[in-house]
Amino acid sequence: MNLKDFEFWFIVGSQYLYGPEVLDTVATRAQEMAEKLNASGKLPCKVVYKVTAKTNAEITDIIRDANHDTKCAGIITWCHTFSPSKMWINGLVNLQKPWCHFATQYNREIPNEEIDMDFMNLNQAAHGDREHGFIGARLRTPRKIIAGYWQDPEVQERIGKWMRVAAGAAFSRSLKIMRFGDNMREVAVTEGDKVEVQAKLGWQVNTWPVGELVEFIDAVKDSEVDELMKEYEKLYDFATDNIDAIRYQAREEIAMKKMLDREGCCAFSNTFENLYGMKQLPGLASQHLLASGYGYGAEGDWKVSGMTAIIKFMTEGKTGGTAFMEDYTYHLAPENKYSLGAHMLEVCPSVAAGRPRIEVHPLGIGGKEDPARLVFEGHEGNAVVVSLVDMGGRLRLICQDIHCVKPIMPMPNLPVARVMWQAMPNLQTGLECWILAGGAHHTVLSYDVDAEQMRDWARIMNIEFVHIGKDTTTVSLEKDLLLSDIAWRLK
Ligand code: MN
């Protein structure tokens, strides 16, 4: 399913106390609100008004239906009037979809002349939403709370951002990841408990033989390569005479895509330590697959591959870009400090500032032929880097705010794509915090999500979340990690 195919069910809480006239007005207004939200252009998915619920049975029924409906990626609730929350208990304890409690009201302003007790009976969101909030807190049900006027663009944008996250949770629960080869020998941070990940995040992580991929590579027809070369020519500058090397990458891309699509996999990993029978480490091939929306992780890093696929799915239609990334080296000048991110080959061109060039250079490791790869600079802008690590018994998602800059020097002899950034709150503290939290060298770098969205996603998936931002200090983070460790051991 694509992002726009998901829908969100709008469920309005009420009760029979007010009489049919008030309930009809509430239902009409709820329908109008759904229509106007859909027409706002701020939401990536449709809001479907379902019911003004007046009884325990109505709420239990609609939540059961939401759980079973594959198109429904979440519910949005609101209380125009007062909805006694014991009515919600039987539904909420069985809720399996992400929940957003939208604390809003139909009218923007208090109408000075019009306000009387009839108006007060009809417009009770201020205390209706508090009763509704209590039961969420009391039941410890994970939920997103968005407060504000429903016609304000910023409020609509926040709902849209949460919808992307909730749809990303649905995508996660059906994600399949194809591994070619194991993790890089001796590396710890790319390891993880695949059973735990499947139980928590839904990912089906399995391996396929590199030998089978080589059979697919050998079976690719020249005409198929010709077609893909035309697409490369449209998108990239050819800065090499070694056309055969590019054609071999096209061959690898077509073969990998066929295997991925055959198995319904939206993400993959490989390793330079297991390229048996392949002529080149996939570079351009992986980069162009990333640009088409597939997740990727190098050195067998299936966790970063899965996160890349999910964030790409969540950000469909956004233009900032999302890439598999690795922290490579630092610029530690006294007055300006930067991180330089890159990889051996496989950075996604969705983050490129200009038109990427295809270049062919030797690769020092892996012992294969010189691979073709895309070379470019990442663009300027605010972004995040995200890392999923296995803490033993639980998963931790770490998200750091960064500001990407145009690389401050051309680095003409660096033969790979590169992104340069300032970590928050600054390089030194940001680095100390990242290391304290156990963040990996591999990350997903995205200009199209923010820390609030990653926090929302971690809450829905029931995993630990660590944010490093402009206000984070090592002292506060160390305390938070200690308390979090105790809390998660008790969970
Ligand atoms: Mn790496």
XYZ file of C-alpha atoms and ligand atoms in Angstrom:
492
model
C 0.000 0.000 0.000
C 1.071 3.572 -0.656
C 0.901 6.238 2.027
C -2.155 7.902 0.462
C -4.109 4.618 0.468
C -4.303 4.597 4.255
C -7.197 6.276 6.060
C -7.815 7.482 9.595
C -11.094 7.046 11.381
C -12.586 10.070 13.127
C -14.523 8.940 16.205
C -16.413 11.553 18.198
C -17.345 10.815 21.796
C -20.695 11.816 23.268
C -23.628 10.365 25.253
C -27.462 10.313 25.108
C -27.864 13.001 27.810
C -28.168 15.889 25.341
C -31.088 14.735 23.197
C -31.248 14.037 19.460
C -30.977 17.645 18.287
C -27.591 18.224 19.896
C -26.326 14.808 18.760
C -27.408 15.529 15.172
C -25.556 18.849 15.281
C -22.423 17.133 16.628
C -22.558 14.496 13.869
C -23.080 17.110 11.139
C -20.195 19.202 12.415
C -17.904 16.174 12.727
C -18.654 15.296 9.107
C -17.927 18.889 8.084
C -14.644 18.863 10.019
C -13.520 15.667 8.286
C -14.375 17.172 4.887
C -12.542 20.417 5.586
C -9.504 18.614 6.980
C -9.391 16.493 3.818
C -9.697 19.606 1.650
C -6.911 21.424 3.536
C -4.128 19.831 1.495
C -2.164 19.352 4.728
C -2.994 15.685 5.290
C -1.261 12.849 3.395
C -4.142 10.428 4.119
C -7.921 10.694 4.267
C -9.906 11.323 7.453
C -13.130 9.291 7.501
C -15.801 10.372 9.971
C -17.266 7.185 11.437
C -19.523 7.769 14.390
C -20.684 10.004 17.197
C -20.459 7.327 19.857
C -22.922 7.374 22.734
C -22.486 3.969 24.339
C -19.885 1.441 25.400
C -21.131 -0.916 22.659
C -20.727 1.671 19.880
C -17.158 2.437 20.964
C -16.209 -1.226 21.389
C -17.645 -2.037 17.948
C -15.917 0.780 16.078
C -12.546 0.005 17.689
C -12.931 -3.690 16.814
C -13.650 -2.681 13.208
C -10.648 -0.321 13.171
C -8.380 -3.105 14.420
C -9.479 -5.398 11.600
C -9.518 -2.913 8.726
C -6.188 -3.003 6.843
C -6.773 0.440 5.295
C -7.308 2.039 8.703
C -3.889 3.195 9.964
C -5.186 4.833 13.119
C -8.041 6.506 14.947
C -8.534 10.185 15.761
C -10.863 10.892 18.668
C -12.457 14.084 19.932
C -15.216 15.038 22.349
C -17.445 17.882 21.109
C -19.616 17.178 24.138
C -18.920 15.286 27.352
C -18.361 11.558 26.790
C -18.167 9.638 30.080
C -14.963 7.669 29.758
C -15.988 4.410 31.406
C -17.796 3.910 28.083
C -14.381 3.854 26.394
C -12.614 1.296 28.578
C -13.714 -1.879 26.777
C -12.758 -0.400 23.431
C -9.446 1.153 24.425
C -8.049 -1.917 26.210
C -8.374 -3.756 22.892
C -7.169 -0.945 20.626
C -4.389 -2.148 18.298
C -4.128 0.897 16.032
C -2.298 4.176 16.691
C -4.448 6.719 18.505
C -4.478 10.498 18.217
C -6.543 12.446 20.732
C -7.414 15.671 18.938
C -8.214 18.308 21.561
C -10.049 20.967 19.564
C -13.430 22.668 19.422
C -15.831 23.477 16.594
C -15.960 27.247 17.138
C -12.755 29.246 17.143
C -13.860 32.056 19.444
C -16.305 32.508 22.307
C -19.348 34.278 20.764
C -20.037 37.135 23.134
C -23.760 37.688 22.395
C -24.678 34.161 21.408
C -23.227 32.350 24.394
C -25.898 30.972 26.728
C -26.528 27.629 28.433
C -27.645 25.959 25.179
C -24.320 26.935 23.629
C -22.496 25.617 26.700
C -24.318 22.264 26.476
C -23.342 21.832 22.836
C -19.746 23.064 23.033
C -18.050 21.247 25.884
C -14.744 20.137 24.373
C -12.732 21.869 27.089
C -13.990 19.505 29.741
C -15.024 16.631 27.430
C -11.451 16.294 26.254
C -10.179 16.276 29.836
C -12.411 13.327 30.757
C -11.222 11.642 27.566
C -7.594 12.405 28.428
C -7.946 10.917 31.900
C -8.939 7.490 30.634
C -5.969 7.402 28.254
C -3.667 8.239 31.148
C -5.417 5.846 33.537
C -5.248 2.911 31.097
C -1.635 3.794 30.109
C -2.735 3.642 26.489
C -0.080 5.125 24.176
C -1.518 8.113 22.329
C -0.589 11.288 20.527
C -2.272 14.401 21.831
C -2.657 17.306 19.425
C -4.312 20.445 20.783
C -5.384 23.510 18.828
C -8.003 24.904 16.476
C -8.852 22.415 13.730
C -8.743 24.982 10.926
C -5.295 26.348 11.831
C -2.743 25.255 9.203
C -0.089 24.456 11.859
C -2.520 22.173 13.678
C -3.491 20.454 10.428
C 0.196 20.013 9.587
C 0.818 18.321 12.922
C -2.034 15.905 12.260
C -0.528 15.248 8.831
C 2.881 14.549 10.327
C 1.380 12.147 12.849
C -0.552 10.393 10.057
C 2.739 9.760 8.264
C 4.124 8.207 11.442
C 1.079 6.012 12.026
C 1.121 4.827 8.414
C 4.846 4.186 8.911
C 3.930 1.899 11.805
C 1.552 -0.057 9.555
C 4.280 -0.270 6.916
C 6.769 -1.487 9.544
C 4.430 -4.283 10.591
C 4.476 -5.732 7.074
C 8.104 -4.947 6.172
C 10.256 -7.723 4.701
C 14.026 -7.332 4.547
C 16.289 -9.342 2.244
C 19.790 -10.051 3.495
C 22.607 -10.970 1.127
C 25.339 -12.358 3.353
C 25.699 -11.952 7.108
C 26.764 -8.925 9.121
C 30.351 -7.745 8.770
C 32.630 -10.006 10.787
C 33.162 -8.992 14.442
C 30.947 -5.869 14.294
C 28.626 -5.517 17.312
C 26.314 -2.573 16.668
C 24.883 -3.954 13.425
C 23.772 -7.142 15.221
C 20.328 -7.564 16.719
C 17.672 -9.993 17.877
C 15.579 -10.644 14.765
C 12.915 -12.435 16.789
C 12.535 -9.450 19.136
C 12.484 -7.058 16.171
C 9.757 -9.062 14.463
C 7.693 -9.212 17.670
C 8.039 -5.458 18.293
C 8.344 -3.906 14.822
C 6.898 -6.640 12.608
C 9.934 -6.921 10.327
C 10.513 -10.241 8.580
C 14.301 -10.378 8.260
C 15.589 -13.311 6.220
C 18.576 -14.272 4.114
C 18.960 -15.297 0.467
C 22.108 -16.748 -1.123
C 24.519 -14.461 -2.947
C 24.857 -17.336 -5.447
C 21.191 -16.940 -6.376
C 21.715 -13.208 -6.890
C 24.672 -13.992 -9.192
C 22.384 -16.276 -11.248
C 19.918 -13.384 -11.530
C 22.748 -11.001 -12.515
C 23.928 -13.379 -15.231
C 20.383 -13.779 -16.573
C 19.735 -10.035 -17.044
C 19.262 -9.225 -20.735
C 21.262 -6.514 -22.521
C 17.986 -4.872 -23.543
C 17.025 -4.510 -19.863
C 20.407 -2.908 -19.154
C 19.887 -0.535 -22.127
C 16.569 0.625 -20.627
C 18.028 1.331 -17.196
C 21.041 3.097 -18.759
C 18.583 5.522 -20.390
C 17.180 6.325 -16.947
C 20.692 6.833 -15.540
C 21.431 9.218 -18.436
C 18.294 11.206 -17.639
C 19.177 11.589 -13.957
C 22.983 11.643 -13.766
C 26.091 12.973 -15.508
C 28.457 10.300 -16.799
C 31.917 11.355 -15.564
C 33.779 8.249 -16.741
C 34.709 6.415 -19.929
C 34.236 3.080 -18.208
C 30.709 2.447 -19.492
C 31.057 -1.292 -18.889
C 31.384 -0.667 -15.157
C 28.121 1.345 -15.217
C 26.386 -1.340 -17.257
C 27.434 -3.939 -14.698
C 25.866 -1.836 -11.900
C 22.656 -1.648 -13.951
C 22.760 -5.430 -14.251
C 23.166 -5.752 -10.470
C 20.336 -3.318 -9.820
C 17.921 -5.165 -12.116
C 18.837 -8.510 -10.529
C 18.468 -7.252 -6.951
C 15.144 -5.553 -7.776
C 13.791 -8.767 -9.302
C 14.652 -10.759 -6.199
C 13.325 -8.060 -3.840
C 10.049 -7.755 -5.740
C 9.626 -11.533 -6.027
C 9.701 -11.776 -2.221
C 7.832 -8.520 -1.530
C 10.901 -7.075 0.214
C 11.176 -3.262 0.513
C 14.647 -3.270 2.080
C 17.928 -5.165 1.744
C 21.425 -5.460 3.119
C 24.666 -6.808 1.708
C 28.329 -6.919 2.695
C 31.624 -6.415 0.891
C 32.822 -9.560 2.694
C 30.423 -11.735 0.729
C 30.346 -10.817 -2.951
C 31.206 -14.310 -4.142
C 30.737 -14.450 -7.929
C 29.958 -10.716 -8.253
C 32.328 -8.440 -10.170
C 31.638 -5.195 -8.283
C 30.307 -4.168 -4.913
C 26.917 -2.632 -5.790
C 27.309 1.175 -5.601
C 25.244 2.997 -8.184
C 22.920 -0.053 -8.132
C 22.156 0.341 -4.414
C 22.006 4.143 -4.674
C 19.417 4.058 -7.449
C 17.358 1.449 -5.582
C 17.466 3.708 -2.507
C 16.251 6.604 -4.645
C 13.301 4.434 -5.750
C 12.259 3.932 -2.120
C 13.992 0.716 -1.055
C 15.785 0.594 2.284
C 19.448 -0.311 2.356
C 22.127 -1.080 4.942
C 25.767 -1.888 4.239
C 27.914 -4.446 6.069
C 24.834 -6.546 6.760
C 23.175 -3.756 8.739
C 19.557 -4.833 8.300
C 18.389 -2.565 11.167
C 19.423 0.627 9.368
C 18.025 -0.823 6.148
C 14.608 -1.311 7.745
C 14.608 2.181 9.279
C 15.582 3.717 5.921
C 12.664 1.986 4.200
C 10.210 3.096 6.905
C 11.302 6.737 6.903
C 11.199 6.786 3.101
C 7.656 5.409 3.238
C 6.599 7.951 5.893
C 7.973 10.853 3.853
C 6.460 9.940 0.479
C 5.955 13.122 -1.550
C 8.452 15.165 0.507
C 11.492 16.511 -1.301
C 14.259 16.952 1.300
C 15.554 13.415 0.968
C 16.348 10.417 3.162
C 19.601 8.457 2.956
C 21.556 5.613 4.463
C 24.500 7.429 6.089
C 27.653 6.830 8.063
C 29.589 9.190 10.311
C 33.017 9.153 8.743
C 35.305 11.909 9.965
C 35.350 15.263 11.798
C 36.446 18.806 11.110
C 37.595 20.033 14.533
C 38.762 23.563 13.771
C 38.442 25.817 16.838
C 35.885 28.167 15.267
C 33.749 25.740 13.219
C 33.265 22.046 13.809
C 31.541 19.650 11.437
C 30.849 15.956 10.888
C 31.483 14.531 7.451
C 29.105 11.736 6.527
C 29.639 9.429 3.573
C 29.968 5.742 2.801
C 32.117 3.479 0.694
C 29.531 3.982 -2.060
C 25.911 3.783 -1.088
C 24.536 7.225 -0.105
C 21.081 7.895 -1.589
C 20.993 10.694 -4.219
C 17.657 11.988 -2.832
C 19.770 14.237 -0.556
C 21.944 15.637 -3.387
C 22.331 19.414 -3.807
C 22.865 19.178 -7.564
C 22.943 16.648 -10.353
C 24.984 13.595 -9.239
C 27.911 12.342 -11.330
C 28.594 8.695 -12.061
C 32.280 8.001 -11.433
C 34.362 4.823 -11.416
C 37.223 4.455 -8.938
C 39.083 1.590 -7.292
C 37.765 0.383 -3.934
C 40.463 -0.399 -1.377
C 38.549 -3.264 0.226
C 36.560 -6.232 -1.046
C 39.029 -7.241 -3.771
C 36.600 -6.641 -6.668
C 36.591 -4.587 -9.875
C 36.323 -0.785 -9.671
C 32.671 0.000 -8.926
C 30.617 2.776 -10.499
C 29.037 5.074 -7.927
C 27.182 8.392 -7.672
C 29.240 11.293 -6.351
C 27.536 14.451 -5.046
C 27.256 16.886 -2.148
C 24.307 16.813 0.242
C 22.205 19.984 0.383
C 21.877 22.542 3.157
C 19.046 22.284 5.685
C 17.812 20.966 9.020
C 17.715 17.187 9.313
C 17.945 14.312 11.775
C 20.141 11.242 12.039
C 18.415 8.148 13.414
C 19.912 4.936 14.770
C 18.152 1.786 15.998
C 20.232 -0.280 18.425
C 19.547 -3.528 20.268
C 20.193 -3.015 24.002
C 19.584 -6.664 24.901
C 15.959 -7.193 25.904
C 14.802 -4.009 24.219
C 15.308 -1.766 21.215
C 16.437 1.854 21.495
C 15.801 4.466 18.815
C 18.216 7.397 18.969
C 17.486 10.603 17.072
C 19.792 13.603 16.848
C 18.939 16.992 15.358
C 21.541 18.215 12.880
C 22.013 21.145 10.536
C 23.487 20.218 7.162
C 25.698 22.751 5.405
C 27.212 22.972 1.971
C 30.532 21.164 2.505
C 33.048 23.852 3.423
C 35.697 22.456 1.051
C 35.476 20.688 -2.326
C 37.494 17.557 -1.366
C 38.267 16.817 -5.042
C 39.973 13.494 -4.330
C 37.160 12.022 -2.249
C 35.450 9.631 -4.689
C 32.107 9.272 -2.865
C 28.952 11.214 -2.043
C 29.309 13.352 1.064
C 27.115 15.319 3.489
C 28.492 17.784 6.061
C 26.636 18.827 9.176
C 26.674 20.434 12.582
C 25.318 18.133 15.268
C 23.107 19.573 18.006
C 23.711 21.021 20.501
C 27.279 21.242 19.144
C 29.766 18.717 17.842
C 31.460 17.919 21.140
C 28.376 17.611 23.370
C 26.382 15.999 20.577
C 29.097 13.430 20.045
C 29.440 12.713 23.762
C 25.663 12.213 24.021
C 25.523 9.995 20.918
C 28.297 7.770 22.270
C 26.722 7.712 25.736
C 23.456 6.442 24.206
C 25.252 3.781 22.139
C 24.268 5.202 18.733
C 25.705 3.410 15.704
C 28.060 4.741 13.025
C 25.365 3.867 10.461
C 22.274 6.095 10.523
C 19.310 7.174 8.498
C 19.782 10.839 7.635
C 16.513 12.550 6.749
C 15.522 16.128 5.963
C 11.860 15.083 5.879
C 11.108 13.904 9.425
C 11.754 15.484 12.802
C 12.408 14.240 16.318
C 8.731 14.608 17.297
C 7.768 12.175 14.549
C 10.459 9.674 15.500
C 9.336 9.909 19.129
C 5.732 9.281 18.024
C 6.839 6.267 15.986
C 8.835 4.798 18.905
C 5.802 5.262 21.196
C 3.528 3.430 18.766
C 6.057 0.584 18.352
C 6.628 0.432 22.133
C 10.403 0.895 21.989
C 12.730 3.252 23.890
C 13.368 6.701 22.413
C 16.382 8.951 23.005
C 16.505 12.473 21.569
C 19.626 14.615 21.343
C 18.730 18.218 20.512
C 19.738 21.805 21.161
C 18.926 21.618 24.881
C 20.509 18.220 25.642
C 23.424 18.043 28.067
C 25.551 15.015 28.890
C 24.569 15.280 32.552
C 20.824 15.292 31.850
C 21.121 12.571 29.225
C 23.127 10.280 31.498
C 20.432 10.615 34.174
C 17.645 10.017 31.628
C 19.396 6.895 30.304
C 19.825 5.511 33.820
C 16.136 6.040 34.662
C 15.078 4.728 31.282
C 17.164 1.604 31.768
C 15.444 0.897 35.104
C 11.999 1.618 33.642
C 12.488 -0.647 30.637
C 13.772 -3.507 32.796
C 10.550 -3.279 34.825
C 8.292 -3.110 31.757
Mn 29.545 1.177 6.871
